[in-house]
Amino acid sequence: MSTLKKVLAQKIAEHRPRTTRLVKEFGDVVLGEATIGQAIGGARGIKSLVTDISYLDPMEGIRFRGMTIPETFAALPKVPGKSEPYVEGFWYLLMTGDVPTMEQTLEVVEDWKSRSQIPAYVIDVLRALPRDSHPMAMFSSAILAMQRDSVFSSNYAAGKFNKMTCWEDMYEDATNLMAKLAPIGAYIYRMKYKADIHIDADPTLDMGGNFAHMMGQDAPYDDVARMYFILHSDHESGNVSAHATHLVASALSDAYYAYSAGINGLAGPLHGLANEEVLRWTQNFMQQLGGELPTKEQLKEALWATLKSGQVIPGYGHAVLRKTDPRYTSQREFCLRTEGLKDYPLFKLVSMIFETAPDILLEHGKAKNPWPNVDAQSGVIQWYYGVTQYEFYTVLFGIGRAIGCLPNITWDRALGYAIERPKSVTTAMLEAAAGIK
Ligand code: HAX
């Protein structure tokens, strides 16, 4: 058994009594009450999910296993000669709550390599889809197609389900799936946008390095990929992609069914697709100006025109955060310290939007959070490094998001979280509760 799996087994054994005690002895303790606004308004703020993998504070932003983004990046083992940490080490951290040593990290690197081969039938599925299918539809189809290889489902069908040990099958599925996501993403990219000419994996590289290699991207894109995947990994389990994954897995569906569902949620423009929308918006706007940067007045007009036409300003606002997303700040800092990128016109435009949009959103008076989220900045970096096909950006997000969602559902299984089933009420019931006659 790998070190990671052994440590995970021990952590699960230690954690289980806490969950059991809470349910048995304190199950009736009230956490908060739902309002009519929350029932109609997307269950915003209702505390009814549990995860220890990450926590999102409205003012501070994300903490991964208790650590802020800068603390996380500083703590994790770095790829020799590179500036960003191993994605594999981050996976170990999210799974176990422990910062791995270099040795433990390299064990995961090798484990992922041994599981990373894309099955031939997945290539067939991808090639059978119309070439103009959205890359997220392709990505989701590829994940779903691999369900036939689920260890959990085949053991379940063979009558081998055991509530105490079934997390191990989920762990195997989660790791098998995680190891294949980056190669699948790169395959979709090259098939759709690079004349269908593919690059074989380089067995000497880590996940981030290999992804850059298979995409056909030179350094420092490998570090960009590592940073991007880590930053997009998780944001508590309440966001649409993580919640959809958790919800589907709660029916004892396997990791493939569950994460395909998560990817489908991520493909919505109010969620992960916002990074594509940001680029579409900024590119269209710059095109209208003949490639020039706008004046502040022109920018204000364009932002107001978007709002007045009933659309949202993509990359701004958040369901939980009430300040600038630290993931935005991290990427902005990356741009500011990268020669060439800091003076790049698209980055300048994104910075101008950062200076302008919050005031406009405040004046508009609707958005509870006028500040940028992760998606406002991520596309610029991709564009700068030559990945200009912005409809692909959410696939990058989806590779990263799995690093959070898959450990989450492994722990869901380990702690025996129940099938999810919130209660519905009728509109008449709400009217009665409100005292409306
Ligand atoms: N532009 C214009 N209006 C906005 C807005 C924005 N960026 N953000 C919120 N609003 C509006 C909402 O549409 C809502 O209007 P209605 O009352 O007419 O329905 C009102 O302000 C209140 O919304 P809220 O409570 O502030 O925000 P929600 O929790 O309902 O929604 C969203 C959060 C992220 C979906 C929202 O801010 C939004 O649509 N932003 C733009 C799209 C985007 O950037 N999405 C990515 C978010 C981060 C993420 O998940 N990445 O994957």
Short mmCIF file of C-alpha atoms and ligand atoms in Angstrom, two decimals:
data_model
loop_
_atom_site.label_atom_id
_atom_site.label_comp_id
_atom_site.label_asym_id
_atom_site.label_seq_id
_atom_site.Cartn_x
_atom_site.Cartn_y
_atom_site.Cartn_z
CA MET A 1 0.00 0.00 0.00
CA SER A 2 1.33 3.48 -0.84
CA THR A 3 2.41 5.82 1.96
CA LEU A 4 -0.41 8.19 1.05
CA LYS A 5 -3.04 5.47 1.31
CA LYS A 6 -1.60 4.21 4.62
CA VAL A 7 -1.58 7.72 6.12
CA LEU A 8 -5.09 8.29 4.79
CA ALA A 9 -6.34 5.06 6.36
CA GLN A 10 -4.92 6.12 9.72
CA LYS A 11 -6.44 9.63 9.46
CA ILE A 12 -9.82 8.18 8.56
CA ALA A 13 -9.72 5.82 11.55
CA GLU A 14 -8.87 8.76 13.83
CA HIS A 15 -11.55 11.00 12.36
CA ARG A 16 -14.49 8.62 12.30
CA PRO A 17 -15.32 8.78 16.04
CA ARG A 18 -15.63 12.60 15.78
CA THR A 19 -18.30 12.37 13.10
CA THR A 20 -20.10 9.50 14.84
CA ARG A 21 -20.18 11.41 18.13
CA LEU A 22 -21.49 14.61 16.50
CA VAL A 23 -24.33 12.73 14.84
CA LYS A 24 -25.23 10.55 17.83
CA GLU A 25 -24.87 13.01 20.71
CA PHE A 26 -25.29 16.41 19.10
CA GLY A 27 -27.40 15.75 16.04
CA ASP A 28 -30.12 18.15 17.26
CA VAL A 29 -27.87 21.15 17.85
CA VAL A 30 -29.11 24.01 15.65
CA LEU A 31 -26.54 25.48 13.23
CA GLY A 32 -28.69 28.25 11.81
CA GLU A 33 -32.12 28.69 10.34
CA ALA A 34 -33.04 28.99 6.70
CA THR A 35 -34.98 31.99 5.49
CA ILE A 36 -37.41 32.29 2.59
CA GLY A 37 -34.69 34.24 0.76
CA GLN A 38 -32.31 31.30 1.15
CA ALA A 39 -34.90 28.74 0.05
CA ILE A 40 -35.56 30.66 -3.17
CA GLY A 41 -32.05 32.08 -3.45
CA GLY A 42 -29.95 28.99 -4.05
CA ALA A 43 -29.52 27.91 -0.39
CA ARG A 44 -26.93 30.67 0.00
CA GLY A 45 -25.20 30.52 3.38
CA ILE A 46 -27.15 27.53 4.75
CA LYS A 47 -24.70 25.42 6.73
CA SER A 48 -25.49 21.91 5.62
CA LEU A 49 -22.26 20.55 4.15
CA VAL A 50 -19.14 19.34 5.94
CA THR A 51 -15.62 19.24 4.57
CA ASP A 52 -12.23 19.53 6.22
CA ILE A 53 -10.33 19.89 2.98
CA SER A 54 -10.80 23.61 2.48
CA TYR A 55 -12.70 26.44 4.08
CA LEU A 56 -13.82 29.71 2.54
CA ASP A 57 -14.02 32.74 4.76
CA PRO A 58 -15.95 35.63 3.16
CA MET A 59 -13.26 38.16 4.07
CA GLU A 60 -10.08 36.12 4.15
CA GLY A 61 -10.70 33.75 1.25
CA ILE A 62 -9.70 30.13 0.91
CA ARG A 63 -7.69 28.03 3.32
CA PHE A 64 -6.49 24.63 2.15
CA ARG A 65 -6.30 22.28 5.13
CA GLY A 66 -5.99 25.36 7.35
CA MET A 67 -3.38 27.16 5.26
CA THR A 68 -3.76 30.34 3.21
CA ILE A 69 -2.72 30.30 -0.44
CA PRO A 70 0.75 31.83 0.19
CA GLU A 71 1.31 29.48 3.15
CA THR A 72 0.33 26.50 1.00
CA PHE A 73 2.67 27.42 -1.82
CA ALA A 74 5.51 28.05 0.64
CA ALA A 75 5.01 24.76 2.49
CA LEU A 76 4.83 22.30 -0.41
CA PRO A 77 7.89 20.63 -1.98
CA LYS A 78 8.92 22.39 -5.19
CA VAL A 79 9.89 20.83 -8.47
CA PRO A 80 13.72 21.14 -8.69
CA GLY A 81 14.73 24.21 -10.71
CA LYS A 82 11.13 25.44 -10.84
CA SER A 83 9.28 28.05 -8.85
CA GLU A 84 5.98 26.22 -8.21
CA PRO A 85 5.22 23.15 -6.10
CA TYR A 86 4.37 19.66 -7.28
CA VAL A 87 0.63 19.25 -7.88
CA GLU A 88 1.07 15.71 -6.57
CA GLY A 89 2.29 17.03 -3.20
CA PHE A 90 -0.76 19.25 -3.01
CA TRP A 91 -2.98 16.21 -3.62
CA TYR A 92 -1.25 14.47 -0.70
CA LEU A 93 -1.93 17.55 1.46
CA LEU A 94 -5.61 17.74 0.53
CA MET A 95 -6.11 14.00 1.00
CA THR A 96 -4.39 13.66 4.36
CA GLY A 97 -4.09 17.14 5.88
CA ASP A 98 -0.30 16.64 6.14
CA VAL A 99 2.32 18.55 4.17
CA PRO A 100 4.25 15.77 2.43
CA THR A 101 8.00 15.37 2.41
CA MET A 102 9.78 15.33 -0.95
CA GLU A 103 9.96 11.54 -0.73
CA GLN A 104 6.22 11.20 -0.11
CA THR A 105 5.54 13.63 -2.95
CA LEU A 106 7.72 11.72 -5.38
CA GLU A 107 5.87 8.53 -4.46
CA VAL A 108 2.64 10.17 -5.63
CA VAL A 109 4.39 11.44 -8.78
CA GLU A 110 5.32 7.84 -9.65
CA ASP A 111 1.91 6.50 -8.66
CA TRP A 112 0.13 8.96 -10.95
CA LYS A 113 2.49 8.14 -13.82
CA SER A 114 1.66 4.47 -13.50
CA ARG A 115 -2.07 5.27 -13.78
CA SER A 116 -1.95 8.02 -16.42
CA GLN A 117 -2.40 6.07 -19.68
CA ILE A 118 -5.60 7.17 -21.46
CA PRO A 119 -7.61 4.04 -22.41
CA ALA A 120 -7.92 3.59 -26.17
CA TYR A 121 -11.72 3.58 -25.98
CA VAL A 122 -11.65 7.08 -24.46
CA ILE A 123 -9.74 8.31 -27.51
CA ASP A 124 -12.42 6.63 -29.66
CA VAL A 125 -15.16 8.42 -27.72
CA LEU A 126 -13.43 11.77 -28.11
CA ARG A 127 -12.86 11.24 -31.81
CA ALA A 128 -16.47 10.18 -32.34
CA LEU A 129 -17.76 13.51 -31.06
CA PRO A 130 -18.24 16.31 -33.57
CA ARG A 131 -14.98 18.27 -33.60
CA ASP A 132 -16.84 21.50 -32.85
CA SER A 133 -18.28 20.09 -29.58
CA HIS A 134 -17.41 22.27 -26.63
CA PRO A 135 -14.21 21.01 -24.98
CA MET A 136 -16.09 20.72 -21.67
CA ALA A 137 -18.61 18.35 -23.29
CA MET A 138 -15.66 16.33 -24.58
CA PHE A 139 -13.96 16.35 -21.19
CA SER A 140 -17.09 15.26 -19.38
CA SER A 141 -17.79 12.51 -21.94
CA ALA A 142 -14.25 11.17 -21.55
CA ILE A 143 -14.62 11.02 -17.76
CA LEU A 144 -18.02 9.36 -17.97
CA ALA A 145 -16.78 6.82 -20.52
CA MET A 146 -14.18 5.59 -18.02
CA GLN A 147 -16.92 4.54 -15.59
CA ARG A 148 -16.60 1.02 -16.96
CA ASP A 149 -13.23 0.83 -15.18
CA SER A 150 -14.57 1.86 -11.78
CA VAL A 151 -13.15 -0.32 -9.03
CA PHE A 152 -15.96 0.74 -6.70
CA SER A 153 -18.76 -0.11 -9.12
CA SER A 154 -17.34 -3.46 -10.13
CA ASN A 155 -16.81 -4.47 -6.49
CA TYR A 156 -20.29 -3.23 -5.62
CA ALA A 157 -21.80 -5.27 -8.46
CA ALA A 158 -19.88 -8.30 -7.18
CA GLY A 159 -21.53 -7.90 -3.77
CA LYS A 160 -18.34 -6.69 -2.13
CA PHE A 161 -19.71 -3.47 -0.65
CA ASN A 162 -18.53 -2.77 2.88
CA LYS A 163 -19.35 0.58 4.46
CA MET A 164 -16.12 0.69 6.45
CA THR A 165 -13.72 -0.13 3.62
CA CYS A 166 -15.50 1.19 0.52
CA TRP A 167 -13.52 4.43 0.71
CA GLU A 168 -10.55 2.41 -0.54
CA ASP A 169 -12.30 1.71 -3.82
CA MET A 170 -13.23 5.38 -4.06
CA TYR A 171 -9.60 6.27 -3.41
CA GLU A 172 -8.47 3.95 -6.21
CA ASP A 173 -11.03 5.41 -8.63
CA ALA A 174 -10.20 8.96 -7.57
CA THR A 175 -6.46 8.43 -8.09
CA ASN A 176 -6.93 6.61 -11.41
CA LEU A 177 -9.16 9.42 -12.64
CA MET A 178 -6.93 12.23 -11.36
CA ALA A 179 -3.87 10.76 -13.04
CA LYS A 180 -5.61 10.73 -16.43
CA LEU A 181 -7.27 14.15 -16.42
CA ALA A 182 -4.28 16.23 -17.53
CA PRO A 183 -3.35 13.87 -20.41
CA ILE A 184 -7.03 13.85 -21.51
CA GLY A 185 -7.14 17.66 -21.38
CA ALA A 186 -3.97 17.88 -23.48
CA TYR A 187 -5.38 15.33 -25.94
CA ILE A 188 -8.56 17.37 -26.42
CA TYR A 189 -6.50 20.52 -26.88
CA ARG A 190 -4.21 19.05 -29.55
CA MET A 191 -7.08 17.26 -31.31
CA LYS A 192 -9.18 20.39 -31.55
CA TYR A 193 -6.65 23.16 -32.00
CA LYS A 194 -3.29 21.71 -33.03
CA ALA A 195 -4.12 19.86 -36.25
CA ASP A 196 -4.77 16.65 -34.31
CA ILE A 197 -1.04 16.13 -33.86
CA HIS A 198 -0.29 14.64 -30.45
CA ILE A 199 2.74 14.56 -28.19
CA ASP A 200 3.54 11.48 -26.12
CA ALA A 201 3.95 11.79 -22.37
CA ASP A 202 7.48 12.25 -21.06
CA PRO A 203 7.94 9.69 -18.27
CA THR A 204 10.59 11.83 -16.58
CA LEU A 205 8.20 14.68 -15.82
CA ASP A 206 5.77 15.45 -13.01
CA MET A 207 2.09 16.10 -13.70
CA GLY A 208 2.44 19.86 -14.34
CA GLY A 209 5.56 19.43 -16.45
CA ASN A 210 4.02 16.65 -18.48
CA PHE A 211 0.85 18.60 -19.08
CA ALA A 212 2.87 21.52 -20.52
CA HIS A 213 4.89 19.04 -22.60
CA MET A 214 1.78 17.27 -23.99
CA MET A 215 0.15 20.63 -24.74
CA GLY A 216 3.28 21.58 -26.72
CA GLN A 217 4.05 24.48 -24.41
CA ASP A 218 7.58 25.51 -23.40
CA ALA A 219 8.66 26.58 -19.90
CA PRO A 220 7.53 28.45 -17.90
CA TYR A 221 4.11 27.09 -18.89
CA ASP A 222 4.83 24.04 -16.71
CA ASP A 223 4.96 26.33 -13.67
CA VAL A 224 1.87 28.18 -14.91
CA ALA A 225 0.06 24.84 -15.08
CA ARG A 226 1.15 23.84 -11.56
CA MET A 227 0.04 27.18 -10.14
CA TYR A 228 -3.21 27.14 -12.08
CA PHE A 229 -4.21 23.61 -11.04
CA ILE A 230 -3.45 24.24 -7.36
CA LEU A 231 -5.32 27.56 -7.28
CA HIS A 232 -8.42 26.09 -8.90
CA SER A 233 -8.55 22.95 -6.79
CA ASP A 234 -11.23 23.59 -4.25
CA HIS A 235 -13.32 26.27 -2.63
CA GLU A 236 -15.20 24.42 0.10
CA SER A 237 -17.68 21.88 -1.07
CA GLY A 238 -20.59 24.28 -1.63
CA ASN A 239 -19.71 25.61 -5.10
CA VAL A 240 -21.61 24.03 -8.00
CA SER A 241 -18.85 21.72 -9.27
CA ALA A 242 -17.80 20.43 -5.84
CA HIS A 243 -21.35 20.19 -4.61
CA ALA A 244 -22.56 18.38 -7.74
CA THR A 245 -19.70 15.90 -7.33
CA HIS A 246 -20.56 15.37 -3.67
CA LEU A 247 -24.29 15.13 -4.37
CA VAL A 248 -23.94 12.50 -7.08
CA ALA A 249 -21.39 10.51 -5.04
CA SER A 250 -23.77 10.56 -2.08
CA ALA A 251 -25.99 8.11 -3.98
CA LEU A 252 -22.97 5.73 -3.96
CA SER A 253 -22.33 6.61 -7.57
CA ASP A 254 -18.66 6.15 -8.36
CA ALA A 255 -16.04 8.85 -8.92
CA TYR A 256 -16.53 8.85 -12.71
CA TYR A 257 -20.27 9.50 -12.54
CA ALA A 258 -19.74 12.02 -9.78
CA TYR A 259 -16.92 14.04 -11.30
CA SER A 260 -18.49 14.06 -14.75
CA ALA A 261 -21.48 15.73 -13.06
CA GLY A 262 -19.15 18.19 -11.36
CA ILE A 263 -17.60 19.07 -14.71
CA ASN A 264 -21.05 19.66 -16.21
CA GLY A 265 -21.75 22.17 -13.44
CA LEU A 266 -18.38 23.81 -13.90
CA ALA A 267 -19.31 24.40 -17.56
CA GLY A 268 -21.95 26.97 -16.59
CA PRO A 269 -21.17 30.65 -17.31
CA LEU A 270 -21.98 31.68 -13.74
CA HIS A 271 -19.34 29.20 -12.52
CA GLY A 272 -16.19 27.92 -14.27
CA LEU A 273 -17.10 29.08 -17.76
CA ALA A 274 -16.75 32.65 -16.46
CA ASN A 275 -13.02 32.48 -17.33
CA GLU A 276 -13.96 31.90 -20.99
CA GLU A 277 -16.52 34.70 -20.75
CA VAL A 278 -13.94 37.13 -19.34
CA LEU A 279 -11.68 36.54 -22.32
CA ARG A 280 -14.54 36.76 -24.79
CA TRP A 281 -15.64 40.05 -23.24
CA THR A 282 -12.16 41.60 -23.13
CA GLN A 283 -11.19 40.40 -26.62
CA ASN A 284 -14.41 41.66 -28.19
CA PHE A 285 -13.96 44.97 -26.46
CA MET A 286 -10.33 45.37 -27.58
CA GLN A 287 -11.30 44.39 -31.12
CA GLN A 288 -13.93 47.15 -31.18
CA LEU A 289 -11.15 49.56 -30.25
CA GLY A 290 -8.88 48.27 -33.01
CA GLY A 291 -6.61 46.50 -30.54
CA GLU A 292 -5.98 49.68 -28.54
CA LEU A 293 -6.43 50.03 -24.81
CA PRO A 294 -9.59 51.97 -23.89
CA THR A 295 -9.74 55.20 -22.00
CA LYS A 296 -11.31 55.00 -18.56
CA GLU A 297 -14.48 56.58 -20.00
CA GLN A 298 -14.73 54.02 -22.81
CA LEU A 299 -14.29 51.23 -20.30
CA LYS A 300 -16.99 52.60 -18.02
CA GLU A 301 -19.37 52.85 -20.97
CA ALA A 302 -18.68 49.25 -22.00
CA LEU A 303 -19.22 47.95 -18.48
CA TRP A 304 -22.48 49.86 -18.15
CA ALA A 305 -23.61 48.64 -21.59
CA THR A 306 -23.05 45.04 -20.41
CA LEU A 307 -25.04 45.62 -17.23
CA LYS A 308 -27.84 47.49 -19.01
CA SER A 309 -28.24 44.67 -21.51
CA GLY A 310 -29.00 42.41 -18.53
CA GLN A 311 -25.71 40.52 -18.56
CA VAL A 312 -23.32 40.04 -15.70
CA ILE A 313 -19.77 41.38 -15.68
CA PRO A 314 -17.87 38.11 -15.94
CA GLY A 315 -15.19 37.48 -13.36
CA TYR A 316 -16.80 39.75 -10.77
CA GLY A 317 -18.92 38.86 -7.76
CA HIS A 318 -19.05 35.75 -5.60
CA ALA A 319 -21.59 33.75 -3.65
CA VAL A 320 -19.44 33.65 -0.49
CA LEU A 321 -16.49 36.04 -0.81
CA ARG A 322 -16.92 39.68 0.09
CA LYS A 323 -13.51 40.93 -0.98
CA THR A 324 -11.06 40.41 -3.84
CA ASP A 325 -10.53 36.69 -4.33
CA PRO A 326 -7.00 35.78 -3.09
CA ARG A 327 -6.78 33.48 -6.10
CA TYR A 328 -7.19 36.59 -8.27
CA THR A 329 -4.49 38.34 -6.24
CA SER A 330 -2.07 35.41 -6.55
CA GLN A 331 -2.44 35.38 -10.32
CA ARG A 332 -2.18 39.16 -10.50
CA GLU A 333 1.06 39.00 -8.50
CA PHE A 334 2.33 36.32 -10.88
CA CYS A 335 1.65 38.73 -13.78
CA LEU A 336 3.31 41.64 -11.99
CA ARG A 337 6.51 39.70 -11.32
CA THR A 338 6.69 38.18 -14.81
CA GLU A 339 8.68 40.21 -17.32
CA GLY A 340 6.64 40.81 -20.47
CA LEU A 341 3.37 39.88 -18.81
CA LYS A 342 3.20 42.90 -16.56
CA ASP A 343 3.25 45.25 -19.59
CA TYR A 344 1.06 43.04 -21.74
CA PRO A 345 -1.91 45.03 -23.12
CA LEU A 346 -4.47 42.41 -22.11
CA PHE A 347 -3.12 42.40 -18.54
CA LYS A 348 -3.29 46.20 -18.54
CA LEU A 349 -6.91 46.05 -19.63
CA VAL A 350 -7.73 43.49 -16.93
CA SER A 351 -6.03 45.77 -14.40
CA MET A 352 -8.07 48.73 -15.67
CA ILE A 353 -11.25 46.68 -15.23
CA PHE A 354 -10.11 45.88 -11.67
CA GLU A 355 -9.82 49.62 -11.01
CA THR A 356 -13.15 50.45 -12.63
CA ALA A 357 -15.69 47.62 -12.36
CA PRO A 358 -16.10 47.47 -8.55
CA ASP A 359 -17.32 51.10 -8.37
CA ILE A 360 -19.71 50.51 -11.24
CA LEU A 361 -21.07 47.35 -9.65
CA LEU A 362 -21.52 49.26 -6.38
CA GLU A 363 -23.39 52.02 -8.19
CA HIS A 364 -25.44 49.40 -10.03
CA GLY A 365 -26.41 48.26 -6.55
CA LYS A 366 -27.14 44.60 -7.09
CA ALA A 367 -24.03 42.46 -6.61
CA LYS A 368 -23.28 41.78 -2.96
CA ASN A 369 -19.60 41.47 -3.82
CA PRO A 370 -18.26 43.91 -6.43
CA TRP A 371 -14.73 42.45 -6.35
CA PRO A 372 -13.02 40.16 -8.88
CA ASN A 373 -13.02 36.39 -8.51
CA VAL A 374 -10.48 33.84 -9.77
CA ASP A 375 -11.82 33.90 -13.32
CA ALA A 376 -11.13 37.59 -13.92
CA GLN A 377 -7.41 37.01 -14.20
CA SER A 378 -6.70 33.43 -15.21
CA GLY A 379 -7.37 33.71 -18.96
CA VAL A 380 -4.88 36.53 -19.45
CA ILE A 381 -2.02 34.31 -18.32
CA GLN A 382 -3.13 31.51 -20.65
CA TRP A 383 -3.46 33.94 -23.55
CA TYR A 384 -0.03 35.40 -22.92
CA TYR A 385 1.55 31.95 -23.09
CA GLY A 386 -0.17 31.19 -26.37
CA VAL A 387 -3.20 29.20 -25.21
CA THR A 388 -5.59 31.57 -26.92
CA GLN A 389 -8.48 29.14 -27.48
CA TYR A 390 -10.53 30.46 -24.60
CA GLU A 391 -13.26 27.89 -24.85
CA PHE A 392 -10.61 25.47 -23.55
CA TYR A 393 -9.99 27.41 -20.34
CA THR A 394 -12.67 25.69 -18.30
CA VAL A 395 -11.06 22.31 -19.04
CA LEU A 396 -7.93 23.63 -17.31
CA PHE A 397 -10.15 24.62 -14.42
CA GLY A 398 -11.72 21.15 -14.43
CA ILE A 399 -8.34 19.41 -14.18
CA GLY A 400 -7.48 21.55 -11.17
CA ARG A 401 -10.89 21.30 -9.51
CA ALA A 402 -10.57 17.52 -9.38
CA ILE A 403 -7.67 17.88 -6.90
CA GLY A 404 -10.25 19.15 -4.42
CA CYS A 405 -13.41 17.29 -5.42
CA LEU A 406 -11.91 13.80 -5.53
CA PRO A 407 -10.37 13.83 -2.03
CA ASN A 408 -13.68 15.29 -0.84
CA ILE A 409 -15.71 12.35 -2.10
CA THR A 410 -13.09 9.90 -0.80
CA TRP A 411 -13.61 11.37 2.67
CA ASP A 412 -17.41 11.46 2.16
CA ARG A 413 -17.27 7.70 1.65
CA ALA A 414 -14.87 7.16 4.55
CA LEU A 415 -17.10 9.04 6.97
CA GLY A 416 -20.28 7.48 5.60
CA TYR A 417 -21.99 10.76 4.73
CA ALA A 418 -25.62 10.17 3.94
CA ILE A 419 -27.33 10.36 0.58
CA GLU A 420 -28.16 14.03 0.10
CA ARG A 421 -31.81 14.95 0.17
CA PRO A 422 -32.79 18.48 1.22
CA LYS A 423 -36.50 19.08 1.86
CA SER A 424 -38.64 21.04 -0.57
CA VAL A 425 -41.62 23.19 0.36
CA THR A 426 -44.31 24.69 -1.84
CA THR A 427 -44.74 28.38 -2.63
CA ALA A 428 -48.00 28.29 -0.67
CA MET A 429 -46.08 27.04 2.38
CA LEU A 430 -43.65 29.94 2.08
CA GLU A 431 -46.57 32.39 1.79
CA ALA A 432 -48.13 30.85 4.89
CA ALA A 433 -44.82 31.13 6.78
CA ALA A 434 -44.59 34.77 5.68
CA GLY A 435 -48.14 35.46 6.89
CA ILE A 436 -49.37 36.30 3.37
CA LYS A 437 -53.10 35.69 3.12
N1 HAX B 1 -22.41 41.53 -12.77
C1 HAX B 1 -23.70 41.94 -12.74
N2 HAX B 1 -24.60 41.58 -11.80
C2 HAX B 1 -24.14 40.78 -10.83
C3 HAX B 1 -22.81 40.35 -10.75
C4 HAX B 1 -21.93 40.73 -11.79
N3 HAX B 1 -20.67 40.34 -11.84
N4 HAX B 1 -22.67 39.58 -9.66
C5 HAX B 1 -23.89 39.53 -9.07
N5 HAX B 1 -24.77 40.25 -9.77
C6 HAX B 1 -26.21 40.39 -9.53
C7 HAX B 1 -26.84 39.01 -9.55
O1 HAX B 1 -27.09 38.59 -10.89
C8 HAX B 1 -28.08 39.23 -8.75
O2 HAX B 1 -29.01 39.90 -9.59
P1 HAX B 1 -30.59 39.60 -9.45
O3 HAX B 1 -30.95 40.09 -8.09
O4 HAX B 1 -31.18 40.39 -10.55
O5 HAX B 1 -30.77 38.14 -9.61
C9 HAX B 1 -27.61 40.22 -7.69
O6 HAX B 1 -26.43 40.84 -8.22
C10 HAX B 1 -27.27 39.58 -6.35
O7 HAX B 1 -26.35 38.53 -6.59
P2 HAX B 1 -25.27 38.15 -5.47
O8 HAX B 1 -26.00 37.69 -4.27
O9 HAX B 1 -24.27 39.22 -5.31
O10 HAX B 1 -24.50 36.96 -6.18
P3 HAX B 1 -24.91 35.43 -6.25
O11 HAX B 1 -24.40 34.77 -5.03
O12 HAX B 1 -26.35 35.25 -6.57
O13 HAX B 1 -24.09 34.94 -7.53
C11 HAX B 1 -22.21 34.87 -8.95
C12 HAX B 1 -22.70 34.82 -7.50
C13 HAX B 1 -20.73 34.52 -8.95
C14 HAX B 1 -22.95 33.82 -9.76
C15 HAX B 1 -22.43 36.28 -9.52
O14 HAX B 1 -21.66 37.21 -8.79
C16 HAX B 1 -22.11 36.38 -10.99
O15 HAX B 1 -22.97 36.09 -11.82
N6 HAX B 1 -20.84 36.82 -11.38
C17 HAX B 1 -20.44 36.88 -12.75
C18 HAX B 1 -20.09 35.50 -13.27
C19 HAX B 1 -18.82 34.98 -12.63
O16 HAX B 1 -17.81 35.66 -12.58
N7 HAX B 1 -18.86 33.73 -12.16
C20 HAX B 1 -17.70 33.08 -11.56
C21 HAX B 1 -17.76 33.06 -10.06
C22 HAX B 1 -16.57 32.37 -9.42
C23 HAX B 1 -16.62 30.94 -9.74
O17 HAX B 1 -17.48 30.18 -9.32
N8 HAX B 1 -15.73 30.51 -10.55
O18 HAX B 1 -15.82 29.29 -11.00
#
